[in-house]
Amino acid sequence: MPVRIPSPSSFRPKAGIDQSVLENNRELLADIGRRNILRGSLSLGALVMLTGCDVTNDSAVQSVLRRVSSFNDRFQEFMFRPNHLAPTYSEAEVVKPPRFNAYYDANDVAPVDGTTWKLELAGRITDKTPWNVQRFMQLPEQEWIIRHICVEGWDYIGQWSGVNLRTFLEMVGADLKAKYVAFKCADDYSGSIDMATALHAQTILATKYARQPITDPYGFPLRLRTATKLGFKNPKWITAIEVTNTYPGGYWEDRGFNWFAGI
Ligand SMILES: Nc1nc2c(c(=O)[nH]1)N[C@H]1C(S)=C(S)[C@@H](COP(=O)(O)O)O[C@H]1N2
Ligand SMILES: [Mo]
């Protein structure tokens, strides 16, 4: 699977960024884009949106990019603010349908059969009874309108609802002191997040988009939606959740992407 490297022109300038800043830093951006995709940290677009920082002059852009491009997992984890909410948006801003991405083409998506789908639970969880769609859909829901940011440098605002992950983990008796929550997917994708992010108020197991059951290719019947992590940290078509102290890695993480990849 080739890693897609964004060209500088694919960095979409946001309000507050002077186009000339991008022009003047074309080489640096291209270099950072290349290195960050390979190492899995951030593109400029992602960086600006995640930090919400208004970079309006060259030296600020350069210093911020250099600083962030050198963030490692431990530093990002250290900087994580568990009680800080990521920005939320209005219903009018929701993009319908969502924008698709996966490590393969949308035409190659293999839909999950909701009648046979099961969510398996593993690891440091007391009640490992598998969940079927019917039972899962009865869980209490919460909704977040949040920005999805892909490392490739694009983003969209989405309206996601489903059970809060902390609520779910408490319900099944998960060890909330464990280090990782790992996800397996129907399509051979996998991912894992730190427990602090799993317990964050805006992290949900999403079953709906714009108040309707998630359709394909967006991950029916179940996907993760975090407000504080990049797109690739949000597995779709989840089939198993494991709570563990053993570093689980993930599809992109195993290919060199920065594991924490969030704020
Ligand atoms: N199962 C699975 N989940 C996945 C992926 C994938 O290839 N397979 N791609 C990730 C990436 S890189 C992104 S940006 C988002 C895209 O989600 P969307 O199609 O709903 O926008 O899904 C993430 N979750
Ligand atoms: Mo992504």
mmCIF file of N, CA, C and O in Angstrom, residues 94-143:
data_model
loop_
_atom_site.group_PDB
_atom_site.id
_atom_site.type_symbol
_atom_site.label_atom_id
_atom_site.label_comp_id
_atom_site.label_asym_id
_atom_site.label_seq_id
_atom_site.Cartn_x
_atom_site.Cartn_y
_atom_site.Cartn_z
ATOM 1 N N VAL A 94 -22.555 20.864 9.146
ATOM 2 C CA VAL A 94 -22.300 19.431 8.951
ATOM 3 C C VAL A 94 -22.256 19.079 7.465
ATOM 4 O O VAL A 94 -23.134 19.468 6.696
ATOM 5 N N VAL A 95 -21.226 18.358 7.076
ATOM 6 C CA VAL A 95 -21.059 17.952 5.680
ATOM 7 C C VAL A 95 -21.789 16.625 5.458
ATOM 8 O O VAL A 95 -21.589 15.663 6.199
ATOM 9 N N LYS A 96 -22.656 16.600 4.447
ATOM 10 C CA LYS A 96 -23.414 15.376 4.159
ATOM 11 C C LYS A 96 -23.283 15.031 2.688
ATOM 12 O O LYS A 96 -23.560 15.889 1.855
ATOM 13 N N PRO A 97 -22.913 13.801 2.348
ATOM 14 C CA PRO A 97 -22.419 12.764 3.266
ATOM 15 C C PRO A 97 -21.011 13.101 3.751
ATOM 16 O O PRO A 97 -20.399 14.037 3.243
ATOM 17 N N PRO A 98 -20.483 12.303 4.700
ATOM 18 C CA PRO A 98 -19.112 12.567 5.166
ATOM 19 C C PRO A 98 -18.123 12.367 4.016
ATOM 20 O O PRO A 98 -18.492 11.888 2.951
ATOM 21 N N ARG A 99 -16.877 12.709 4.250
ATOM 22 C CA ARG A 99 -15.867 12.471 3.225
ATOM 23 C C ARG A 99 -15.175 11.145 3.514
ATOM 24 O O ARG A 99 -14.733 10.898 4.628
ATOM 25 N N PHE A 100 -15.076 10.302 2.503
ATOM 26 C CA PHE A 100 -14.537 8.952 2.700
ATOM 27 C C PHE A 100 -13.016 8.898 2.650
ATOM 28 O O PHE A 100 -12.391 9.571 1.850
ATOM 29 N N ASN A 101 -12.455 8.053 3.499
ATOM 30 C CA ASN A 101 -11.069 7.632 3.319
ATOM 31 C C ASN A 101 -10.864 6.258 3.938
ATOM 32 O O ASN A 101 -11.541 5.876 4.895
ATOM 33 N N ALA A 102 -9.968 5.512 3.370
ATOM 34 C CA ALA A 102 -9.537 4.212 3.905
ATOM 35 C C ALA A 102 -8.214 3.915 3.231
ATOM 36 O O ALA A 102 -7.782 4.668 2.363
ATOM 37 N N TYR A 103 -7.580 2.806 3.631
ATOM 38 C CA TYR A 103 -6.297 2.474 2.996
ATOM 39 C C TYR A 103 -6.502 1.832 1.635
ATOM 40 O O TYR A 103 -5.559 1.410 0.983
ATOM 41 N N TYR A 104 -7.767 1.762 1.201
ATOM 42 C CA TYR A 104 -8.107 1.236 -0.125
ATOM 43 C C TYR A 104 -9.250 2.066 -0.692
ATOM 44 O O TYR A 104 -9.798 2.945 -0.008
ATOM 45 N N ASP A 105 -9.635 1.773 -1.908
ATOM 46 C CA ASP A 105 -10.636 2.535 -2.627
ATOM 47 C C ASP A 105 -12.054 2.292 -2.098
ATOM 48 O O ASP A 105 -12.354 1.200 -1.633
ATOM 49 N N ALA A 106 -12.912 3.332 -2.219
ATOM 50 C CA ALA A 106 -14.301 3.204 -1.742
ATOM 51 C C ALA A 106 -15.030 2.038 -2.418
ATOM 52 O O ALA A 106 -15.880 1.386 -1.812
ATOM 53 N N ASN A 107 -14.679 1.759 -3.690
ATOM 54 C CA ASN A 107 -15.329 0.657 -4.419
ATOM 55 C C ASN A 107 -14.988 -0.705 -3.827
ATOM 56 O O ASN A 107 -15.677 -1.689 -4.090
ATOM 57 N N ASP A 108 -13.896 -0.768 -3.075
ATOM 58 C CA ASP A 108 -13.463 -2.055 -2.519
ATOM 59 C C ASP A 108 -13.975 -2.290 -1.100
ATOM 60 O O ASP A 108 -13.598 -3.279 -0.461
ATOM 61 N N VAL A 109 -14.821 -1.366 -0.613
ATOM 62 C CA VAL A 109 -15.365 -1.539 0.736
ATOM 63 C C VAL A 109 -16.278 -2.763 0.761
ATOM 64 O O VAL A 109 -17.148 -2.913 -0.096
ATOM 65 N N ALA A 110 -16.041 -3.653 1.736
ATOM 66 C CA ALA A 110 -16.904 -4.829 1.906
ATOM 67 C C ALA A 110 -17.865 -4.541 3.063
ATOM 68 O O ALA A 110 -17.440 -4.485 4.206
ATOM 69 N N PRO A 111 -19.153 -4.327 2.757
ATOM 70 C CA PRO A 111 -20.090 -3.953 3.822
ATOM 71 C C PRO A 111 -20.192 -5.049 4.882
ATOM 72 O O PRO A 111 -20.035 -6.230 4.588
ATOM 73 N N VAL A 112 -20.460 -4.612 6.115
ATOM 74 C CA VAL A 112 -20.646 -5.548 7.223
ATOM 75 C C VAL A 112 -22.122 -5.928 7.268
ATOM 76 O O VAL A 112 -22.988 -5.067 7.123
ATOM 77 N N ASP A 113 -22.406 -7.207 7.439
ATOM 78 C CA ASP A 113 -23.788 -7.672 7.548
ATOM 79 C C ASP A 113 -24.265 -7.452 8.988
ATOM 80 O O ASP A 113 -23.807 -8.115 9.916
ATOM 81 N N GLY A 114 -25.197 -6.509 9.146
ATOM 82 C CA GLY A 114 -25.678 -6.149 10.477
ATOM 83 C C GLY A 114 -26.390 -7.293 11.197
ATOM 84 O O GLY A 114 -26.451 -7.306 12.421
ATOM 85 N N THR A 115 -26.914 -8.255 10.447
ATOM 86 C CA THR A 115 -27.655 -9.346 11.095
ATOM 87 C C THR A 115 -26.714 -10.356 11.748
ATOM 88 O O THR A 115 -27.092 -11.048 12.687
ATOM 89 N N THR A 116 -25.475 -10.430 11.255
ATOM 90 C CA THR A 116 -24.531 -11.390 11.856
ATOM 91 C C THR A 116 -23.393 -10.695 12.616
ATOM 92 O O THR A 116 -22.614 -11.354 13.307
ATOM 93 N N TRP A 117 -23.303 -9.368 12.478
ATOM 94 C CA TRP A 117 -22.229 -8.605 13.137
ATOM 95 C C TRP A 117 -22.252 -8.808 14.645
ATOM 96 O O TRP A 117 -23.306 -8.861 15.266
ATOM 97 N N LYS A 118 -21.066 -8.938 15.203
ATOM 98 C CA LYS A 118 -20.928 -8.989 16.665
ATOM 99 C C LYS A 118 -19.754 -8.129 17.077
ATOM 100 O O LYS A 118 -18.752 -8.064 16.371
ATOM 101 N N LEU A 119 -19.935 -7.474 18.220
ATOM 102 C CA LEU A 119 -18.806 -6.764 18.821
ATOM 103 C C LEU A 119 -18.235 -7.648 19.917
ATOM 104 O O LEU A 119 -18.911 -7.937 20.912
ATOM 105 N N GLU A 120 -17.012 -8.106 19.722
ATOM 106 C CA GLU A 120 -16.347 -8.962 20.711
ATOM 107 C C GLU A 120 -15.572 -8.085 21.686
ATOM 108 O O GLU A 120 -15.015 -7.055 21.298
ATOM 109 N N LEU A 121 -15.510 -8.513 22.945
ATOM 110 C CA LEU A 121 -14.736 -7.783 23.948
ATOM 111 C C LEU A 121 -13.630 -8.688 24.474
ATOM 112 O O LEU A 121 -13.830 -9.894 24.653
ATOM 113 N N ALA A 122 -12.461 -8.105 24.704
ATOM 114 C CA ALA A 122 -11.320 -8.924 25.131
ATOM 115 C C ALA A 122 -10.452 -8.155 26.118
ATOM 116 O O ALA A 122 -10.588 -6.943 26.289
ATOM 117 N N GLY A 123 -9.573 -8.884 26.777
ATOM 118 C CA GLY A 123 -8.595 -8.261 27.666
ATOM 119 C C GLY A 123 -9.177 -7.939 29.032
ATOM 120 O O GLY A 123 -9.990 -8.692 29.576
ATOM 121 N N ARG A 124 -8.790 -6.781 29.574
ATOM 122 C CA ARG A 124 -9.106 -6.415 30.949
ATOM 123 C C ARG A 124 -10.524 -5.852 31.058
ATOM 124 O O ARG A 124 -10.738 -4.668 31.326
ATOM 125 N N ILE A 125 -11.508 -6.736 30.789
ATOM 126 C CA ILE A 125 -12.926 -6.396 30.809
ATOM 127 C C ILE A 125 -13.654 -7.511 31.557
ATOM 128 O O ILE A 125 -13.417 -8.693 31.285
ATOM 129 N N THR A 126 -14.522 -7.162 32.508
ATOM 130 C CA THR A 126 -15.217 -8.179 33.314
ATOM 131 C C THR A 126 -16.289 -8.900 32.507
ATOM 132 O O THR A 126 -16.334 -10.122 32.464
ATOM 133 N N ASP A 127 -17.162 -8.137 31.855
ATOM 134 C CA ASP A 127 -18.266 -8.750 31.114
ATOM 135 C C ASP A 127 -17.947 -8.767 29.621
ATOM 136 O O ASP A 127 -18.136 -7.777 28.920
ATOM 137 N N LYS A 128 -17.476 -9.919 29.148
ATOM 138 C CA LYS A 128 -17.047 -10.016 27.746
ATOM 139 C C LYS A 128 -18.148 -10.538 26.824
ATOM 140 O O LYS A 128 -17.867 -10.940 25.699
ATOM 141 N N THR A 129 -19.399 -10.505 27.296
ATOM 142 C CA THR A 129 -20.499 -10.949 26.433
ATOM 143 C C THR A 129 -20.497 -10.138 25.139
ATOM 144 O O THR A 129 -20.499 -8.910 25.181
ATOM 145 N N PRO A 130 -20.481 -10.816 23.980
ATOM 146 C CA PRO A 130 -20.502 -10.067 22.721
ATOM 147 C C PRO A 130 -21.828 -9.315 22.547
ATOM 148 O O PRO A 130 -22.854 -9.727 23.085
ATOM 149 N N TRP A 131 -21.760 -8.234 21.795
ATOM 150 C CA TRP A 131 -22.944 -7.394 21.554
ATOM 151 C C TRP A 131 -23.388 -7.577 20.106
ATOM 152 O O TRP A 131 -22.567 -7.541 19.203
ATOM 153 N N ASN A 132 -24.721 -7.713 19.900
ATOM 154 C CA ASN A 132 -25.226 -7.674 18.530
ATOM 155 C C ASN A 132 -25.763 -6.276 18.244
ATOM 156 O O ASN A 132 -25.833 -5.426 19.143
ATOM 157 N N VAL A 133 -26.130 -6.013 16.993
ATOM 158 C CA VAL A 133 -26.544 -4.663 16.600
ATOM 159 C C VAL A 133 -27.744 -4.183 17.412
ATOM 160 O O VAL A 133 -27.750 -3.082 17.959
ATOM 161 N N GLN A 134 -28.742 -5.082 17.533
ATOM 162 C CA GLN A 134 -29.973 -4.707 18.221
ATOM 163 C C GLN A 134 -29.711 -4.227 19.642
ATOM 164 O O GLN A 134 -30.197 -3.181 20.062
ATOM 165 N N ARG A 135 -28.897 -5.001 20.361
ATOM 166 C CA ARG A 135 -28.611 -4.671 21.751
ATOM 167 C C ARG A 135 -27.735 -3.416 21.822
ATOM 168 O O ARG A 135 -27.935 -2.544 22.668
ATOM 169 N N PHE A 136 -26.798 -3.309 20.916
ATOM 170 C CA PHE A 136 -25.888 -2.167 20.950
ATOM 171 C C PHE A 136 -26.631 -0.854 20.701
ATOM 172 O O PHE A 136 -26.352 0.165 21.323
ATOM 173 N N MET A 137 -27.612 -0.898 19.791
ATOM 174 C CA MET A 137 -28.349 0.319 19.429
ATOM 175 C C MET A 137 -29.231 0.825 20.572
ATOM 176 O O MET A 137 -29.731 1.942 20.515
ATOM 177 N N GLN A 138 -29.438 -0.019 21.602
ATOM 178 C CA GLN A 138 -30.264 0.420 22.731
ATOM 179 C C GLN A 138 -29.467 1.215 23.761
ATOM 180 O O GLN A 138 -30.036 1.760 24.707
ATOM 181 N N LEU A 139 -28.170 1.283 23.586
ATOM 182 C CA LEU A 139 -27.336 2.016 24.544
ATOM 183 C C LEU A 139 -27.651 3.519 24.487
ATOM 184 O O LEU A 139 -28.066 4.027 23.450
ATOM 185 N N PRO A 140 -27.482 4.203 25.617
ATOM 186 C CA PRO A 140 -27.730 5.649 25.620
ATOM 187 C C PRO A 140 -26.788 6.360 24.640
ATOM 188 O O PRO A 140 -25.630 5.971 24.520
ATOM 189 N N GLU A 141 -27.322 7.354 23.941
ATOM 190 C CA GLU A 141 -26.528 8.034 22.913
ATOM 191 C C GLU A 141 -26.166 9.454 23.311
ATOM 192 O O GLU A 141 -26.924 10.120 23.994
ATOM 193 N N GLN A 142 -25.047 9.893 22.830
ATOM 194 C CA GLN A 142 -24.756 11.327 22.875
ATOM 195 C C GLN A 142 -24.234 11.742 21.504
ATOM 196 O O GLN A 142 -23.778 10.909 20.729
ATOM 197 N N GLU A 143 -24.367 13.033 21.233
ATOM 198 C CA GLU A 143 -24.030 13.517 19.890
ATOM 199 C C GLU A 143 -22.940 14.589 19.952
ATOM 200 O O GLU A 143 -22.960 15.441 20.826
#
